[in-house]
Amino acid sequence: MELVVQVMANVFSLEVLFICLLGTVTGVILGAIPGMNGGIGIAVMLPFTYSMSPATGLLFLGGMYLGSSYGGSISGILINVPGTAESACTAIEGYPMTLRGEGKSALYYSIIASTFGSIVGLFVLVFFTPLLSAVAVKFGPPEMMLLAICGLTIVGSLTGKNVVKGMIAALFGLFLAMVGVDNATGRFRFTFGTTALLGGIDLIPAVIGLFAIAEMVKQGLGQIEIGFDENTKELEEVRFGAIFGNTFRKYSAHLLRSSAIGTFIGVLPGTGGAIASFLAYGDAKSSDKDGSFGKGNPAGIIAPETANNAAVGGSLVPMLSLGIPGSATSAIMFGALTIHGLIPGQRLFIDHADVAYTFMIGMFVVTFFMFLVGVFGIPLFAHILKLKMKYIIPVVILFSLIGAYSVNNSVHDVFIAIILGLLGVLFARLEIPNTPIVLGLILGGIIESNYVRSSIIVKAQGLNFFAYVLSRPICIFILLLTVYLIWANVRALDRGKKIQRETNIEQDLQEG
Amino acid sequence: MKGKISKTVGLLLVSLVLVAPLFAAGQVETKDSTYPVKEVTCIVIAAAGGGTDAMARAVSTPLEKLIGKPIVILNNGSAGGLIAMGDIKKAKADGYTLGVFSNTDVANFAYTQKEIPVSIDDYTYIAGLNTTGDILLAKKGSSIKNTSDLIALAKKNPKAVTIALPSPIQEMSLSLVNEKLGIETTGVVYDGGNKVFADLLGGHVEAGILSAKFIQQAEDQGLAILGLMLETRLESFPSVPTFLEQGYSILNPARRMLVGPKGLPTEVVDKLVADLKKGYEGPISTSITTIGEVPALLTGAELAKFLEADFAMRKAFLTK
């Protein structure tokens, strides 16, 4: 009881509330600026938190983490430049909505979904941490390998009509993941004798190049036929209440499923919000009934945005209970704890219960602030559509270059971003989609390193690789899931083609 | 008229640019007597949030008060720290670019790769900041409770015991374990200590090698720690035995060090060492203890002696 009073007094002190708000607003803005993201922000702001009390510092970083997970969708929806890998799928559906004049609705869907996902993730963090952390450690090398392979199946969902081109993109991404250090041996490969590639291809410069720079170059060259300069319809006026009702009436299944996917993926160490949002998008698309995905279906915004915010709470589960951060961003927060002499893990809840619970309860406050910033900010964000593209392009490119530099304080990443940006333009000409490249880049490293680990373990124990994998129940479950996802994808694709044929026939009839 | 003004302004600017180096030169001359006159950049060869970063910040925050100028930390963990290692080497040896890395890092990069040639002679070693070592620990619920259990199991099934390693750098600890215990085990390389720890909890590997900073977490989770690869027990964890006291000379000491490029002026090194000595009597020791590390300042001849023996041992191992 004493603890409850203390935690409440901590959370609802003016200082903590102000820090929560500051962190959230910073996060939303960083997430929304193409080239910037929460991970960069958290790394930059980390030293400033050292002088704060542990709980306050953590909440500041937590606010940035949560805020940026939402913020990335804003630029994705409005100018087709996802601020983070997490919102790559959101842009696929959100930008077409903007072109139809439904940008505001898309933004409302995004904030509602993000808030819902955050709450579920945090709820799970508060109540199911012991259970989930026990499940998380059951995922060893073979499970992680299969899970990442399972993630690859959603390539089909990320591509329009031409699945082969999507696969080419994914394979290119897998190749990019191999550049740099081979972690198992410590040797370098595919570096072509240049020091710039020794560090491999980081996700952040890749996302900046493929999405932000490529999109801006395309817009600048006028390759895009429908920019919002001339052809976009005026933004329609929508009421938040209407969208709110709509979300829960029509899309509650997506909210729940994506929350579950996001939280669970977040719990697994070494994953993160991006994988969660990709899987949730793939899941949503497999239930596509009318071929409206890829053309601005709100479900394709709701699913990934719910999942990437749910993953925030999820990734804090193993960090707080076992001392194993679930994502790259929570790994930096782990550092923030240790600098105060707090070792995350079970002891944290015994020795520093006030810090642990102040943080957990404070994150709900952060979610509330994120919701407010989102809802009241949307009319402001939408103003960006009134700007001419020629003013947006240089600003986005400038931030992109700064963002790429700040990953490792290194010019190499700037070159990588520029080169991938130009490749992205080339791919767009060839109608090869960019999103599967990012998917391949994220999953490639996980698949390879866990395959190598599994095979070493198998060899040491004198087993057969397949026998080893099939003797593990979780592996079998993931394999079945993979088969189901492929089947669902093929079915959705077929349905899409059928609808296409039918509309063609109708058109022919009408014309004829 | 307008053209004339802009011409005048232009001339003024040009002359300013020409004169500027003179002012700068003036600064350089006074610098040596009163180092530092401006902020000092410290390149950390790891990303923000990890153990090396925490150590650099635990030292730099009290140290900047002592030297009287800010210390700016630049994190670059790219290519396992190799890129940053090259940046420190290339920096001007004026004391305004320093770095933080371990004896294990520099030996590993100097003896195992040629992509960015670095040698142990490329750096000025200012001070050893802490002392730590690896621990060997068994998975959760393992039948291995102590070193003799491990020896017995590994002798029964050569190569069948899997030992997880956070990175290829720990191959050396593994080789020492195999050699000194007279066993054959299989190393499984991970990317980072956190995943090793997770897989020990999940029971996917039989044992693992981790840095001593995981002792607290391992004890919380009830994992059996077989031994520490240092000469003496750690003050902070007196219950963890060393391998040496068990009769196995498995020693792999790691010291994070404050370094600079080769040829750092003696005045700079002396100034930093003097301030570090002051700091280790109070605030720096406290901040290092807070992050769960063991403060141990090693400078001058003692540091040189330690590094000479250490690099020789690592060279013999890594180039064989």
PDB file of C-alpha atoms in Angstrom, chain A residues 43 46-47 50 137-143 181-188 191 195-196 198-200 202 269-270 321-325 331-332 334-336 338-347 405 407-410 412-413 445 449 453 456-457 460-461 468 472, chain B residues 47-50 53-55 57-58 61 73-80 82-83 87 109 112-113 115-116 140 158-162 166-168 171 186-192 194-195 197-199 201-206 213-214 216-217 220-221 287 290-292:
ATOM      1  CA  ALA A  43      20.767   7.412 -28.132  1.00  0.00           C
ATOM      2  CA  LEU A  46      20.546   9.128 -23.161  1.00  0.00           C
ATOM      3  CA  PRO A  47      23.338  11.167 -21.523  1.00  0.00           C
ATOM      4  CA  TYR A  50      21.861  10.414 -16.393  1.00  0.00           C
ATOM      5  CA  VAL A 137      13.424 -17.866 -23.429  1.00  0.00           C
ATOM      6  CA  LYS A 138      11.970 -21.013 -25.033  1.00  0.00           C
ATOM      7  CA  PHE A 139      12.775 -19.411 -28.387  1.00  0.00           C
ATOM      8  CA  GLY A 140      16.290 -20.672 -29.087  1.00  0.00           C
ATOM      9  CA  PRO A 141      18.292 -20.549 -32.329  1.00  0.00           C
ATOM     10  CA  PRO A 142      16.090 -22.914 -34.400  1.00  0.00           C
ATOM     11  CA  GLU A 143      12.889 -21.144 -33.310  1.00  0.00           C
ATOM     12  CA  VAL A 181      31.221  -8.889 -40.499  1.00  0.00           C
ATOM     13  CA  ASP A 182      30.312 -12.552 -40.517  1.00  0.00           C
ATOM     14  CA  ASN A 183      29.568 -12.725 -36.858  1.00  0.00           C
ATOM     15  CA  ALA A 184      30.264 -16.414 -36.440  1.00  0.00           C
ATOM     16  CA  THR A 185      33.865 -16.110 -37.583  1.00  0.00           C
ATOM     17  CA  GLY A 186      34.553 -12.404 -37.205  1.00  0.00           C
ATOM     18  CA  ARG A 187      35.636 -12.249 -40.847  1.00  0.00           C
ATOM     19  CA  PHE A 188      34.527  -9.662 -43.397  1.00  0.00           C
ATOM     20  CA  THR A 191      32.957  -5.366 -48.495  1.00  0.00           C
ATOM     21  CA  THR A 195      36.087   0.462 -45.356  1.00  0.00           C
ATOM     22  CA  ALA A 196      32.647   2.008 -45.854  1.00  0.00           C
ATOM     23  CA  LEU A 198      33.014  -3.046 -43.144  1.00  0.00           C
ATOM     24  CA  GLY A 199      30.247  -2.160 -40.728  1.00  0.00           C
ATOM     25  CA  GLY A 200      27.653  -3.768 -42.965  1.00  0.00           C
ATOM     26  CA  ASP A 202      22.578  -0.739 -40.990  1.00  0.00           C
ATOM     27  CA  PRO A 269      14.787 -10.784 -27.731  1.00  0.00           C
ATOM     28  CA  GLY A 270      16.455  -9.549 -30.892  1.00  0.00           C
ATOM     29  CA  SER A 321      12.162  -9.321 -15.766  1.00  0.00           C
ATOM     30  CA  LEU A 322      15.300 -11.003 -17.099  1.00  0.00           C
ATOM     31  CA  GLY A 323      17.581  -8.110 -17.951  1.00  0.00           C
ATOM     32  CA  ILE A 324      17.460  -9.022 -21.657  1.00  0.00           C
ATOM     33  CA  PRO A 325      16.287  -6.144 -23.851  1.00  0.00           C
ATOM     34  CA  ALA A 331      18.772  -2.089 -25.231  1.00  0.00           C
ATOM     35  CA  ILE A 332      19.651   1.594 -24.994  1.00  0.00           C
ATOM     36  CA  PHE A 334      18.825  -0.936 -20.471  1.00  0.00           C
ATOM     37  CA  GLY A 335      21.980   1.178 -20.529  1.00  0.00           C
ATOM     38  CA  ALA A 336      20.067   4.027 -18.913  1.00  0.00           C
ATOM     39  CA  THR A 338      22.634   0.330 -15.475  1.00  0.00           C
ATOM     40  CA  ILE A 339      24.245   3.766 -15.370  1.00  0.00           C
ATOM     41  CA  HIS A 340      22.169   4.369 -12.232  1.00  0.00           C
ATOM     42  CA  GLY A 341      23.430   1.117 -10.785  1.00  0.00           C
ATOM     43  CA  LEU A 342      20.073  -0.619 -11.322  1.00  0.00           C
ATOM     44  CA  ILE A 343      20.474  -4.085 -12.808  1.00  0.00           C
ATOM     45  CA  PRO A 344      17.278  -5.001 -14.657  1.00  0.00           C
ATOM     46  CA  GLY A 345      15.929  -8.382 -13.672  1.00  0.00           C
ATOM     47  CA  GLN A 346      13.840  -9.855 -10.889  1.00  0.00           C
ATOM     48  CA  ARG A 347      15.867  -8.027  -8.268  1.00  0.00           C
ATOM     49  CA  TYR A 405      25.225  10.256 -40.102  1.00  0.00           C
ATOM     50  CA  VAL A 407      23.578   6.309 -36.453  1.00  0.00           C
ATOM     51  CA  ASN A 408      27.283   5.701 -35.897  1.00  0.00           C
ATOM     52  CA  ASN A 409      28.607   9.271 -36.155  1.00  0.00           C
ATOM     53  CA  SER A 410      30.043   8.099 -39.435  1.00  0.00           C
ATOM     54  CA  HIS A 412      29.978   5.824 -44.311  1.00  0.00           C
ATOM     55  CA  ASP A 413      26.318   5.504 -43.439  1.00  0.00           C
ATOM     56  CA  GLY A 445      20.793 -11.528 -40.232  1.00  0.00           C
ATOM     57  CA  SER A 449      23.111 -16.324 -37.536  1.00  0.00           C
ATOM     58  CA  ARG A 453      24.109 -21.570 -34.340  1.00  0.00           C
ATOM     59  CA  ILE A 456      26.730 -26.047 -34.722  1.00  0.00           C
ATOM     60  CA  ILE A 457      24.569 -27.289 -31.845  1.00  0.00           C
ATOM     61  CA  ALA A 460      27.996 -31.088 -31.527  1.00  0.00           C
ATOM     62  CA  GLN A 461      25.238 -33.373 -30.366  1.00  0.00           C
ATOM     63  CA  TYR A 468      16.416 -31.636 -34.240  1.00  0.00           C
ATOM     64  CA  ARG A 472      10.880 -29.028 -30.881  1.00  0.00           C
TER      65      ARG A 472
ATOM     66  CA  ALA B  47      27.146   1.998 -29.370  1.00  0.00           C
ATOM     67  CA  ALA B  48      25.458   4.057 -26.662  1.00  0.00           C
ATOM     68  CA  GLY B  49      23.984   1.983 -23.852  1.00  0.00           C
ATOM     69  CA  GLY B  50      26.491  -0.870 -23.615  1.00  0.00           C
ATOM     70  CA  ASP B  53      29.838   3.243 -23.234  1.00  0.00           C
ATOM     71  CA  ALA B  54      28.815   3.144 -19.579  1.00  0.00           C
ATOM     72  CA  MET B  55      32.477   2.929 -18.543  1.00  0.00           C
ATOM     73  CA  ARG B  57      30.701   8.004 -19.313  1.00  0.00           C
ATOM     74  CA  ALA B  58      31.325   6.923 -15.727  1.00  0.00           C
ATOM     75  CA  THR B  61      31.606  12.879 -16.281  1.00  0.00           C
ATOM     76  CA  ILE B  73      31.589  11.196 -26.185  1.00  0.00           C
ATOM     77  CA  LEU B  74      31.245   9.977 -29.795  1.00  0.00           C
ATOM     78  CA  ASN B  75      29.858   6.457 -30.089  1.00  0.00           C
ATOM     79  CA  ASN B  76      30.661   4.355 -33.149  1.00  0.00           C
ATOM     80  CA  GLY B  77      30.133   0.627 -32.772  1.00  0.00           C
ATOM     81  CA  SER B  78      30.261  -0.016 -36.518  1.00  0.00           C
ATOM     82  CA  ALA B  79      32.102  -3.243 -37.578  1.00  0.00           C
ATOM     83  CA  GLY B  80      32.486  -4.273 -33.947  1.00  0.00           C
ATOM     84  CA  LEU B  82      36.934  -1.394 -35.907  1.00  0.00           C
ATOM     85  CA  ILE B  83      35.907   1.803 -37.720  1.00  0.00           C
ATOM     86  CA  ASP B  87      39.420   6.923 -36.393  1.00  0.00           C
ATOM     87  CA  PHE B 109      41.830  -6.290 -34.316  1.00  0.00           C
ATOM     88  CA  THR B 112      43.142 -11.052 -36.778  1.00  0.00           C
ATOM     89  CA  GLN B 113      42.205  -8.678 -39.599  1.00  0.00           C
ATOM     90  CA  GLU B 115      40.790  -4.569 -43.583  1.00  0.00           C
ATOM     91  CA  ILE B 116      41.775  -1.561 -41.481  1.00  0.00           C
ATOM     92  CA  LYS B 140      19.521 -23.002 -16.163  1.00  0.00           C
ATOM     93  CA  PRO B 158      33.980 -34.983 -26.441  1.00  0.00           C
ATOM     94  CA  LYS B 159      32.784 -31.897 -28.376  1.00  0.00           C
ATOM     95  CA  ALA B 160      29.152 -32.474 -27.356  1.00  0.00           C
ATOM     96  CA  VAL B 161      29.089 -29.760 -24.694  1.00  0.00           C
ATOM     97  CA  THR B 162      28.079 -26.468 -26.350  1.00  0.00           C
ATOM     98  CA  PRO B 166      28.999 -13.330 -27.023  1.00  0.00           C
ATOM     99  CA  SER B 167      31.364 -12.651 -29.971  1.00  0.00           C
ATOM    100  CA  PRO B 168      34.395 -14.187 -31.717  1.00  0.00           C
ATOM    101  CA  GLU B 171      37.122 -17.680 -28.544  1.00  0.00           C
ATOM    102  CA  THR B 186      32.059 -26.678 -29.054  1.00  0.00           C
ATOM    103  CA  GLY B 187      31.810 -22.893 -29.128  1.00  0.00           C
ATOM    104  CA  VAL B 188      28.630 -21.247 -30.461  1.00  0.00           C
ATOM    105  CA  VAL B 189      29.141 -17.584 -31.354  1.00  0.00           C
ATOM    106  CA  TYR B 190      26.260 -15.151 -30.668  1.00  0.00           C
ATOM    107  CA  ASP B 191      25.879 -11.473 -31.301  1.00  0.00           C
ATOM    108  CA  GLY B 192      26.011  -9.981 -27.846  1.00  0.00           C
ATOM    109  CA  ASN B 194      22.223 -10.559 -23.841  1.00  0.00           C
ATOM    110  CA  LYS B 195      21.343 -13.309 -26.309  1.00  0.00           C
ATOM    111  CA  PHE B 197      22.181 -15.028 -21.377  1.00  0.00           C
ATOM    112  CA  ALA B 198      18.700 -15.546 -22.859  1.00  0.00           C
ATOM    113  CA  ASP B 199      19.712 -18.885 -24.396  1.00  0.00           C
ATOM    114  CA  LEU B 201      17.976 -19.325 -19.413  1.00  0.00           C
ATOM    115  CA  GLY B 202      16.123 -21.195 -22.159  1.00  0.00           C
ATOM    116  CA  GLY B 203      18.544 -24.116 -21.934  1.00  0.00           C
ATOM    117  CA  HIS B 204      19.444 -24.075 -25.643  1.00  0.00           C
ATOM    118  CA  VAL B 205      23.186 -24.346 -24.978  1.00  0.00           C
ATOM    119  CA  GLU B 206      24.922 -26.259 -22.173  1.00  0.00           C
ATOM    120  CA  LYS B 213      28.945  -7.789 -15.314  1.00  0.00           C
ATOM    121  CA  PHE B 214      26.405 -10.601 -15.802  1.00  0.00           C
ATOM    122  CA  GLN B 216      24.346 -10.338 -10.635  1.00  0.00           C
ATOM    123  CA  GLN B 217      21.763 -11.398 -13.236  1.00  0.00           C
ATOM    124  CA  ASP B 220      19.321 -13.842  -9.598  1.00  0.00           C
ATOM    125  CA  GLN B 221      18.327 -16.529 -12.088  1.00  0.00           C
ATOM    126  CA  SER B 287      30.673   6.157 -10.520  1.00  0.00           C
ATOM    127  CA  THR B 290      27.705   2.298  -9.484  1.00  0.00           C
ATOM    128  CA  ILE B 291      27.673   0.760 -12.958  1.00  0.00           C
ATOM    129  CA  GLY B 292      28.720  -2.578 -11.457  1.00  0.00           C
TER     130      GLY B 292
END
